[in-house]
C-alpha positions as semicolon CSV with decimal commas, in nm:
position;residue;x (nm);y (nm);z (nm)
1;M;8,939;10,725;-3,805
2;K;8,729;10,916;-4,120
3;D;8,781;10,520;-4,359
4;L;8,652;10,299;-4,118
5;I;8,347;10,577;-4,073
6;L;8,423;10,646;-3,701
7;E;8,328;10,985;-3,602
8;P;8,685;11,134;-3,465
9;S;8,636;11,167;-3,097
10;T;8,849;11,427;-2,870
11;A;9,097;11,187;-2,869
12;A;9,490;11,272;-2,981
13;S;9,464;11,154;-3,395
14;P;9,275;11,039;-3,648
15;V;9,483;10,740;-3,666
16;A;9,255;10,410;-3,581
17;G;9,520;10,190;-3,664
18;T;9,853;10,139;-3,925
19;V;9,917;9,807;-4,114
20;P;10,212;9,631;-3,993
21;F;10,585;9,809;-3,985
22;S;10,884;9,666;-3,856
23;L;11,050;9,771;-3,480
24;L;11,280;9,480;-3,436
25;S;11,560;9,278;-3,571
26;A;11,567;8,889;-3,598
27;E;11,816;8,988;-3,321
28;G;11,635;9,171;-3,181
29;V;11,312;8,976;-3,180
30;R;11,571;8,650;-3,044
31;A;11,743;8,969;-2,751
32;Y;11,378;9,011;-2,668
33;R;11,275;8,685;-2,603
34;R;11,544;8,568;-2,422
35;A;11,509;8,840;-2,167
36;L;11,092;8,753;-2,132
37;F;11,148;8,374;-2,065
38;R;11,374;8,482;-1,842
39;K;11,302;8,219;-1,508
40;E;11,285;8,553;-1,268
41;V;11,020;8,665;-1,511
42;I;10,832;8,330;-1,563
43;D;10,799;8,323;-1,184
44;N;10,688;8,632;-1,076
45;C;10,476;8,724;-1,364
46;A;10,372;8,500;-1,535
47;S;9,940;8,361;-1,508
48;S;9,710;8,126;-1,756
49;P;9,282;8,252;-1,753
50;F;9,267;7,918;-1,929
51;P;9,477;7,631;-2,087
52;G;9,720;7,701;-2,451
53;T;9,740;8,086;-2,272
54;L;10,013;8,207;-2,095
55;I;10,019;8,599;-1,946
56;L;10,341;8,769;-1,842
57;R;10,219;9,160;-1,719
58;D;10,516;9,351;-1,523
59;A;10,777;9,228;-1,755
60;A;10,967;9,542;-1,725
61;K;11,023;9,580;-1,350
62;R;11,212;9,280;-1,404
63;S;11,392;9,332;-1,694
64;D;11,625;9,629;-1,735
65;F;11,591;9,543;-2,118
66;I;11,240;9,496;-2,179
67;K;11,201;9,854;-1,993
68;D;11,448;10,035;-2,167
69;F;11,333;9,879;-2,489
70;W;10,972;10,014;-2,443
71;T;11,115;10,371;-2,337
72;H;11,419;10,382;-2,577
73;P;11,352;10,724;-2,744
74;K;11,393;10,534;-3,081
75;T;11,117;10,326;-2,981
76;M;10,918;10,639;-2,907
77;A;11,018;10,858;-3,185
78;I;10,886;10,518;-3,379
79;V;10,529;10,464;-3,215
80;S;10,477;10,839;-3,227
81;E;10,539;10,868;-3,532
82;A;10,292;10,677;-3,666
83;V;9,996;10,785;-3,529
84;G;10,122;11,181;-3,557
85;V;10,178;11,246;-3,227
86;P;10,383;11,258;-2,920
87;L;10,286;10,963;-2,732
88;E;10,409;10,820;-2,364
89;V;10,365;10,570;-2,168
90;V;10,069;10,474;-1,966
91;M;10,285;10,392;-1,599
92;P;10,496;10,118;-1,575
93;T;10,261;9,796;-1,554
94;E;10,149;9,867;-1,903
95;I;10,489;9,788;-2,015
96;G;10,521;9,482;-2,248
97;H;10,195;9,347;-2,143
98;T;10,254;8,994;-2,329
99;N;9,946;8,746;-2,395
100;I;10,102;8,406;-2,530
101;Q;9,928;8,140;-2,667
102;V;10,129;7,817;-2,673
103;Q;10,112;7,449;-2,630
104;G;10,055;7,306;-2,245
105;T;9,801;7,282;-1,953
106;T;9,995;7,518;-1,669
107;I;10,250;7,760;-1,663
108;S;10,568;7,532;-1,607
109;D;10,470;7,304;-1,920
110;M;10,364;7,605;-2,088
111;A;10,682;7,807;-2,053
112;S;10,912;7,458;-2,066
113;N;10,832;7,533;-2,487
114;L;10,892;7,891;-2,510
115;K;11,271;7,948;-2,631
116;T;11,480;8,195;-2,697
117;E;11,444;8,102;-3,122
118;P;11,143;8,218;-3,234
119;S;10,887;7,864;-3,391
120;V;10,826;7,808;-3,739
121;E;10,620;7,532;-3,684
122;K;10,334;7,442;-3,903
123;L;9,998;7,225;-3,687
124;A;9,824;7,012;-3,887
125;L;9,513;7,178;-3,894
126;S;9,192;6,935;-3,779
127;S;8,874;6,910;-4,002
128;E;8,674;7,123;-3,774
129;D;8,999;7,411;-3,788
130;Q;8,928;7,340;-4,197
131;A;8,612;7,392;-4,223
132;Y;8,676;7,627;-3,920
133;D;8,505;8,051;-4,140
134;P;8,590;8,335;-3,874
135;L;8,368;8,545;-4,091
136;K;8,103;8,353;-3,815
137;D;8,236;8,358;-3,520
138;T;8,171;8,625;-3,333
139;S;8,435;8,585;-3,125
140;S;8,645;8,612;-3,379
141;I;8,572;8,911;-3,550
142;I;8,338;9,192;-3,490
143;P;8,064;9,137;-3,674
144;W;7,945;9,466;-3,864
145;H;8,316;9,519;-3,971
146;D;8,534;9,296;-4,132
147;I;8,751;9,375;-4,343
148;Q;9,135;9,174;-4,478
149;V;9,492;9,255;-4,364
150;E;9,739;9,162;-4,385
151;G;9,886;9,029;-4,052
152;P;10,239;9,100;-3,878
153;Q;10,562;8,930;-3,905
154;L;10,792;8,859;-3,742
155;G;10,930;9,184;-3,518
156;Y;10,674;9,366;-3,653
157;A;10,399;9,625;-3,493
158;V;10,102;9,789;-3,537
159;M;9,950;10,131;-3,318
160;L;9,586;10,052;-3,266
161;Q;9,384;10,339;-3,038
162;G;9,211;10,068;-2,857
163;G;9,067;10,300;-2,657
164;E;8,820;10,448;-2,948
165;V;8,827;10,128;-3,186
166;C;8,586;9,843;-3,084
167;H;8,893;9,522;-3,127
168;L;8,940;9,164;-3,101
169;A;9,258;8,931;-3,089
170;A;9,104;8,607;-3,205
171;R;9,394;8,248;-3,146
172;A;9,576;8,188;-3,446
173;K;9,604;7,813;-3,622
174;G;9,785;7,613;-3,700
175;V;10,082;7,678;-3,579
176;K;10,315;7,557;-3,200
177;E;10,289;7,901;-3,123
178;R;10,171;8,300;-3,111
179;I;10,317;8,601;-2,904
180;S;10,144;8,950;-2,882
181;T;10,324;9,262;-2,647
182;I;10,110;9,523;-2,561
183;T;10,224;9,858;-2,428
184;S;9,941;10,125;-2,360
185;Y;10,051;10,468;-2,477
186;R;9,857;10,859;-2,447
187;S;9,944;11,170;-2,554
188;K;10,203;11,412;-2,433
189;V;9,987;11,668;-2,636
190;P;9,794;11,898;-2,319
191;G;9,339;11,940;-2,329
192;I;9,322;11,588;-2,486
193;Y;9,120;11,296;-2,387
194;D;9,262;11,035;-2,201
195;S;9,027;10,703;-2,284
196;S;9,252;10,479;-1,998
197;Y;9,063;10,241;-1,868
198;I;9,184;9,946;-1,645
199;T;8,870;9,758;-1,661
200;N;9,004;9,439;-1,813
201;V;9,305;9,399;-1,614
202;R;9,135;9,410;-1,298
203;P;9,062;9,057;-1,247
204;Y;9,443;8,934;-1,300
205;A;9,633;9,236;-1,216
206;D;9,834;9,267;-0,875
207;T;9,629;9,564;-0,726
208;K;9,853;9,693;-0,442
209;S;10,116;9,770;-0,788
210;L;9,863;9,925;-0,989
211;Y;9,641;10,139;-0,864
212;P;9,947;10,332;-0,759
213;E;10,058;10,389;-1,069
214;W;9,720;10,513;-1,164
215;E;9,663;10,750;-0,895
216;R;10,042;10,872;-1,010
217;Y;9,981;10,854;-1,369
218;R;9,628;11,050;-1,315
219;L;9,675;11,318;-1,086
220;Q;10,015;11,392;-1,272
221;K;9,795;11,442;-1,588
222;L;9,532;11,664;-1,370
223;R;9,807;11,879;-1,280
224;D;9,984;11,886;-1,673
225;E;9,640;12,022;-1,713
226;I;9,583;12,256;-1,518
227;T;9,980;12,422;-1,559
228;H;9,890;12,421;-1,918
229;F;9,568;12,596;-1,799
230;L;9,773;12,863;-1,606
231;D;10,067;12,834;-1,866
232;E;9,791;12,998;-2,119
233;T;9,591;13,257;-1,925
234;S;9,945;13,372;-1,813
235;N;10,104;13,444;-2,107
236;G;9,820;13,490;-2,339
237;P;9,507;13,715;-2,356
238;A;9,240;13,689;-2,081
239;R;9,008;13,310;-2,161
240;E;8,627;13,335;-2,169
241;K;8,441;13,230;-1,845
242;T;8,349;12,914;-2,027
243;D;8,685;12,782;-2,089
244;I;8,749;12,781;-1,670
245;H;8,453;12,626;-1,650
246;T;8,537;12,344;-1,907
247;L;8,862;12,315;-1,717
248;V;8,688;12,202;-1,440
249;N;8,417;11,976;-1,537
250;Q;8,701;11,802;-1,787
251;Q;8,897;11,734;-1,473
252;I;8,646;11,622;-1,221
253;E;8,516;11,367;-1,469
254;Y;8,882;11,278;-1,479
255;L;8,875;11,233;-1,091
256;K;8,587;11,059;-1,080
257;R;8,716;10,790;-1,318
258;T;9,023;10,716;-1,134
259;S;8,855;10,663;-0,843
260;R;8,595;10,421;-0,998
261;Q;8,815;10,225;-1,144
262;M;8,944;10,131;-0,873
263;V;8,789;9,860;-0,748
264;D;8,825;9,636;-0,397
265;P;9,037;9,359;-0,485
266;E;8,777;9,179;-0,287
267;Y;8,480;9,267;-0,378
268;T;8,623;9,218;-0,830
269;K;8,765;8,856;-0,632
270;Q;8,453;8,772;-0,476
271;I;8,228;8,813;-0,873
272;V;8,505;8,669;-1,037
273;E;8,453;8,340;-0,814
274;K;8,072;8,400;-0,851
275;Y;7,985;8,445;-1,196
276;G;8,314;8,319;-1,397
277;K;8,578;8,562;-1,552
278;P;8,441;8,512;-1,871
279;A;8,148;8,658;-1,787
280;Y;8,359;8,927;-1,682
281;Y;8,485;8,982;-1,991
282;D;8,206;8,906;-2,163
283;S;7,975;9,158;-2,033
284;P;7,943;9,371;-2,280
285;K;7,756;9,100;-2,491
286;I;7,594;8,980;-2,186
287;W;7,434;9,266;-2,181
288;K;7,318;9,283;-2,523
289;V;7,172;8,950;-2,516
290;V;6,939;9,012;-2,254
291;Q;6,819;9,313;-2,369
292;S;6,602;9,103;-2,617
293;A;6,470;8,954;-2,345
294;P;6,072;9,043;-2,414
295;D;6,067;9,148;-2,010
296;F;6,386;9,319;-2,035
297;E;6,243;9,688;-1,998
298;I;6,000;9,586;-1,715
299;I;6,322;9,422;-1,426
300;A;6,525;9,669;-1,539
301;S;6,347;9,999;-1,483
302;R;6,161;9,794;-1,199
303;A;6,504;9,691;-1,049
304;D;6,594;10,065;-1,113
305;S;6,313;10,273;-0,907
306;K;6,388;10,002;-0,619
307;R;6,713;10,101;-0,628
308;Q;6,779;9,769;-0,440
309;W;7,122;9,770;-0,563
310;M;7,383;9,948;-0,350
311;P;7,086;10,210;-0,282
312;G;7,366;10,438;-0,110
313;S;7,698;10,447;-0,385
314;P;7,750;10,719;-0,583
315;Y;7,652;10,549;-0,893
316;W;7,309;10,661;-0,886
317;M;7,393;10,942;-0,905
318;D;7,642;10,849;-1,213
319;L;7,343;10,726;-1,371
320;Q;7,129;11,045;-1,337
321;G;7,431;11,264;-1,475
322;S;7,461;11,037;-1,773
323;I;7,028;11,022;-1,831
324;E;7,028;11,461;-1,834
325;T;7,392;11,434;-2,082
326;I;7,239;11,216;-2,318
327;R;6,870;11,405;-2,293
328;L;7,113;11,752;-2,368
329;G;7,217;11,541;-2,725
330;S;7,584;11,561;-2,608
331;P;7,861;11,323;-2,642
332;L;7,897;11,043;-2,339
333;Q;8,244;10,963;-2,260
334;S;8,290;10,555;-2,245
335;A;8,568;10,248;-2,133
336;L;8,323;10,127;-2,524
337;G;8,358;10,436;-2,736
338;T;8,255;10,783;-2,655
339;A;7,860;10,848;-2,872
340;V;7,573;11,084;-2,873
341;L;7,329;10,809;-2,815
342;D;6,948;10,796;-2,887
343;K;6,742;11,026;-2,684
344;T;6,422;10,727;-2,743
345;R;6,582;10,503;-2,545
346;A;6,589;10,396;-2,216
347;W;6,919;10,453;-1,960
348;Y;7,004;10,166;-1,679
349;M;7,217;10,138;-1,426
350;G;7,398;9,818;-1,608
351;D;7,402;10,067;-1,907
352;E;7,651;10,358;-1,709
353;L;7,819;10,054;-1,490
354;L;7,917;9,886;-1,877
355;R;7,992;10,327;-1,967
356;Q;8,248;10,337;-1,687
357;G;8,422;9,973;-1,754
358;L;8,255;9,874;-1,388
359;N;8,240;9,557;-1,531
360;E;8,221;9,354;-1,161
361;M;7,978;9,647;-1,062
362;F;7,776;9,508;-1,396
363;L;7,766;9,153;-1,308
364;D;7,599;9,219;-0,945
365;W;7,395;9,450;-1,111
366;L;7,242;9,192;-1,293
367;G;7,210;8,947;-0,990
368;N;7,065;9,125;-0,776
369;S;6,773;9,254;-1,089
370;G;6,720;8,884;-1,142
371;L;6,834;8,946;-1,549
372;W;7,134;8,714;-1,481
373;E;6,833;8,460;-1,397
374;V;6,690;8,586;-1,748
375;Y;6,985;8,624;-1,887
376;C;7,088;8,209;-1,810
377;N;6,766;8,055;-1,911
378;M;6,851;8,237;-2,277
379;A;7,160;8,071;-2,286
380;G;7,038;7,812;-2,224
């Protein structure tokens, strides 16, 4: 974190990200691919947001090999050692989430191009690809920070503290396939801030499976925090009164985020259909663009003062709480990272909803306020 000039938060590890390290042998890669590309896995776990992209979610529930690999004590020891703290998988649905870049327009087309043996075939670059400069493409690089690092090789892994570090994955060029598998972990150390959100998976996840797992893991974490506090209280000297106040306030915020993240799936579906999936995932960028409009502050202030959008919702209380936190100069936890924010800048409902990782709510508010129309006019 220090190398990236980022202020370490209360998260468990000072490691922002690691260099690539070997996790699977060549035979291990083939075994993993064999398990991943089974018909049962493809039929039950595959979705495709756009041509050339295949997503496999919940494969561990259809493959004992994948589940056993990611939860094996040796695997857990390797990933824990990489970041310097003991880790555990966040929840079953976060095991082995797989993104595949492969040729094809339908799920069946793309699946037919995936074989047990890894493809090393190179594709000829078009003149457009040859002239492409990733440093000038904000969709493939984070503009304010570029460092050239060696990409991971076959069977290699990296650890990234994704909840604390802004990151993205650009599409690979000149290759027939690119497969990346992601498993999300959290620290097993009590008292450490858990920066987990489910914003990115709500539009396509099976919430009948996701939400119960989310509830269980969050409530177990709450139980563990309280048990740890009780153990320390019973076995150690008397605690300061402020300690229990801190614990209670932390758990209240934790429970609120647990509940807020469980958005009605029908509502999410309606918003994504209305505004489009790209807008959902680009919500922070949209907010940045619309803030440059000449009449942005007038429109945003008017929308928040009238409170015509969901007038009885708890988000308005959340907004006031965040405004007070900013006024006090205290860190504000966010899906976009924890930071002490500028007191001179107004904090609007759009800020609050993005802070909570509620992109569908943000788009709904944006449309209700009139700022979506402003954005569309700016975008041409």
